[in-house]
Amino acid sequence: MRTRQITASDGVRLAVQEHGDRTNPTIVAVHGYPDDHVVWDGAVAALAERYHVVTYDVRGAGHSEAPTQRSAYGLDQLECDLAVVVEEVSPYAPVHLLAHDWGSIQAWHAVTGDRMRGRIASFTSVSGPCLDHAGHWFRSRLRRPSPKRLRELVTQLACSGYIGFFQLPLLPELAWRSRLLPRLLGTLERLDPAAAAQPARPSLSDGLRGLALYRANMLARLGGPRERRADIPVQVLAPTGDPFVSPALQTDIARWVPDLRIRRVPGGHWLPRTRPDVVTRCTSELVEDVEHGRQARPLRRARVGGKRPRCADQLVVITGAGSGIGRETALAFAEQGAEIVAADRDQTAAARTAELAGLLGPQATPYAVDVSDGAAMEDFAKHVQTELGVPDVVVNNAGIGVAGPFAETSVEDWQRVIDVNLWGVIHGCRAFAAQMTDRGEGGQIVNVASAAAYLPSRTLSAYATTKSAVLTLSQCLRAELASSGIGVSTVCPGFVHTNITARTRFVGLNDDGQQQRQQAATRMYRRRNFTPDRAAREILRTVETNAALTPITPEATAGLVLSRLTPGLLRAAARADLTPG
Amino acid sequence: MSHSAVVDAAELARFRELQQLAYEAAQSVGEGLEPGVTERQAARRIREYLVARGVQDWFHTPFAWFGDRTAFRRFKVPLQFFPTNRRLAEGMPFILDCAPVRDGYVADIGYAGCLGENRVFERLMDDLGAYRQLIVEQVRAGNTLRDIYGAVDALISEQGYDNRHQVYPGRVIAHQVGKVHSRLPTFMVGGFGIRSLQTLFGDLLVERMHHRSPLWADGEISNHPATPGMWAVEPHIGFRGVGVKFEEILVVTTDGDAYWLDDDLPHVRRWSGKVATA
Ligand SMILES: NC(=O)c1ccc[n+]([C@@H]2O[C@H](COP(=O)([O-])OP(=O)(O)OC[C@H]3O[C@@H](n4cnc5c(N)ncnc54)[C@H](O)[C@@H]3O)[C@@H](O)[C@H]2O)c1
């Protein structure tokens, strides 16, 4: 790290820190309140490997000087400070801005103003709006209220309550000196599960002096907002659990920012501290796009505006995609613009699905894998990650059928069906949930169980056991992964006309008997005539709404209701042998 | 009549000639279709083309289906088969289907095309070739019509498409054809020529008495090998909003051999061309 002092236009001396090779593209990172440049330590370490990274202490914070008069903290002056720093550290090439909280408010001011036109190549904003945009946002909510807009307004007002409090004389100072405010901030930061056990303690003097930021700017900007446009590429990282800036406030800005990306990141207000890896990755992706035109899929997916298919630039992995529900799910996602990875034990079938998906949407990738093979599933997941990236949706669909009396179900039968139906789902969840959590941008996992998961039947002891295990697994995982923004859904089909009936093993029968049962079941399912494309549609809807449990087909829905209302009735019904034949 | 199963070589030549003419009509009308033309106009063009070349009667009136109607999407009642005022647009698939009668000889053909570019259409057309091969092979092997229907279904499912011939009345993939002779006046009932219907119903009666159907579907009634004679076979496959089919005559001989009446047809030329360049 190289440190130096730079003198601002009004003589205030600012402490500036530089990292990395000066010949690389420059990223200037601006911290918020009540922080100093240290908030960037995590991100800087990684970013400096590829970029020239500059941080500085905003006037009033860290090692920079702190003028005493409030007027020295106006946004125009702060913008001027940024311009001076940029001029010093990158006199020839425009810089990429990265800013958090109050730093972001300043950066927005610079990005939407004239002074720094041509000096900023891109802007990544974390948890800080443009105050003028916020002013418009508050006003529009009041002028054209609707239940949703009012709810957003009330949410944000609750988040912004401290702003009003900061306008009061003396009381905020008292809150700082009594350590009440620092403790409150610590508590809020600890609400974020990704936070370190001991959040950074803001210094008392920074806290006190920084109050001038609020007092010098808030009322003026929010009271009389101007029209300010940003004409450079902007990406907003909007933490979903930010106690100060609600996602709605940060994301409703497309009309001022034509080249906008919004990425919702599970996490709290101090993302630069809690998830420096996410901040680093997102920032580099935008920088790489602007510098070299390499547009990563997540960046494309985050694009706002323009007419795009619903699942455009999503990566969707589906197991058992070679037939039936899996294949139709792949096609339905492809039709909505998603990029498909079609995995199946049957390589030819997977390739065919990928080919069809490619006709409806972007090019798709087939992959041959047996879901019951843990090591192969790990390899599969690694392959997907390195070749295509972390999937946004994973559908663990591969499954097989076994039916017949318990006593005639051999240990091998049990092992096979548990291996595929349960272990297959476990392996899929293990491999991909870890990737999604690491990436830190959420995701969706759908596990295909069956109505048999909650409808006991004397003829399905093995199959139903695996499926109810999948249901329980999914529900537990859903609870665990919620804080990482990863949704876990279970879908429970009833009778869907697919190849499964012709492949189900009916235990205790010779080959002829097997075949007879399979044909009879196939005829029954065909007459039932619920086609797998309809099941696929339900799966898409499940992903869209992050539903916990979706019964597919009316009998599955009715069964679910009955299982809750009159479980006794279902236990009685379970004694009937409904196997067609 | 077709249940006088055997047709001599001279007669086969006449059937072939009419089938050629029917395909010629469909192809020439198909290639001339312009954006904005309606199904009704297309059907009328086929009719005019054929009437001008001596066709006096119809086994059924010409059909034209555009866009997702080629895949019979949302078809609930037979009336929906009839040409509508739907207009053709760039990238739209279409199917022309006609069954002219001339001098007692019958043809029944289906021609799939597309206005401009459509990747799904091209893929379906390439894949349709496998059915022509599969069907003749399985008939030769003496498999029951029902099993062949099942084999076609299995191939459709493997290819990831859906069976669209099941939308035809009776779910038929084929029906028998033969010479039409009757003194009834030319008349259309529900789009089918009265004399043709009389022949078909005559066949139905005779066949029913033998527990055999001149219709080829997946039910119990098709649980027998192909009866000797001529079959108009029309596998029709669909994917999303696109359907394609061909329809042409398969000749089944008394000794159980089978062959396509003619290999010089637009779709067959497409496939042999593809194979040759592959
Ligand atoms: N069809 C139904 O009525 C129904 C009802 C309830 C639940 N389900 C469930 O839906 C899922 C999909 O079933 P479907 O009806 O589409 O069946 P299907 O047999 O048509 O398709 C299943 C696909 O999974 C593949 N597969 C099987 N074992 C595999 C393995 N070990 N590794 C990788 N791929 C494997 C098969 O090759 C096949 O392509 C299954 O989990 C099934 O239990 C189906």
Short mmCIF file of C-alpha atoms in Angstrom, two decimals, chain A residues 320 344-346 369-374 376-377 398-403 409-425 427 462-467 470 503-507:
data_model
loop_
_atom_site.label_atom_id
_atom_site.label_comp_id
_atom_site.label_asym_id
_atom_site.label_seq_id
_atom_site.Cartn_x
_atom_site.Cartn_y
_atom_site.Cartn_z
CA GLY A 320 -33.03 -36.68 -15.54
CA ASP A 344 -29.08 -37.64 -17.66
CA ARG A 345 -27.68 -41.13 -17.23
CA ASP A 346 -28.74 -41.71 -20.84
CA VAL A 369 -24.02 -38.44 -15.29
CA ASP A 370 -25.54 -40.96 -12.92
CA VAL A 371 -26.99 -38.90 -10.07
CA SER A 372 -26.46 -41.73 -7.61
CA ASP A 373 -22.69 -41.47 -8.07
CA GLY A 374 -21.47 -38.84 -5.60
CA ALA A 376 -19.43 -38.08 -10.61
CA MET A 377 -21.91 -35.48 -9.38
CA ALA A 398 -33.92 -37.78 -11.98
CA GLY A 399 -35.84 -40.62 -10.40
CA ILE A 400 -36.96 -44.18 -10.88
CA GLY A 401 -40.03 -46.17 -9.87
CA VAL A 402 -40.32 -49.31 -7.79
CA ALA A 403 -43.63 -50.90 -6.83
CA THR A 409 -38.58 -55.83 -2.40
CA SER A 410 -34.99 -57.01 -2.22
CA VAL A 411 -32.16 -55.18 -0.54
CA GLU A 412 -30.83 -54.42 -4.02
CA ASP A 413 -34.19 -52.92 -5.00
CA TRP A 414 -34.09 -50.72 -1.92
CA GLN A 415 -30.53 -49.70 -2.52
CA ARG A 416 -31.13 -48.80 -6.13
CA VAL A 417 -34.19 -46.66 -5.50
CA ILE A 418 -32.64 -44.92 -2.49
CA ASP A 419 -29.43 -44.35 -4.44
CA VAL A 420 -31.19 -42.63 -7.31
CA ASN A 421 -34.19 -40.97 -5.72
CA LEU A 422 -32.68 -39.85 -2.42
CA TRP A 423 -28.90 -39.85 -2.83
CA GLY A 424 -29.30 -38.34 -6.27
CA VAL A 425 -31.08 -35.37 -4.73
CA HIS A 427 -25.65 -35.16 -4.22
CA ALA A 462 -39.78 -48.16 -1.11
CA TYR A 463 -40.61 -45.45 -3.61
CA ALA A 464 -42.74 -43.41 -1.19
CA THR A 465 -40.04 -43.65 1.46
CA THR A 466 -37.47 -42.08 -0.84
CA LYS A 467 -39.90 -39.37 -1.90
CA VAL A 470 -36.76 -35.85 -0.38
CA ARG A 503 -39.44 -48.32 -16.62
CA THR A 504 -40.86 -48.90 -13.15
CA ARG A 505 -39.73 -52.11 -11.51
CA PHE A 506 -42.64 -54.17 -10.23
CA VAL A 507 -41.02 -56.48 -7.69
#
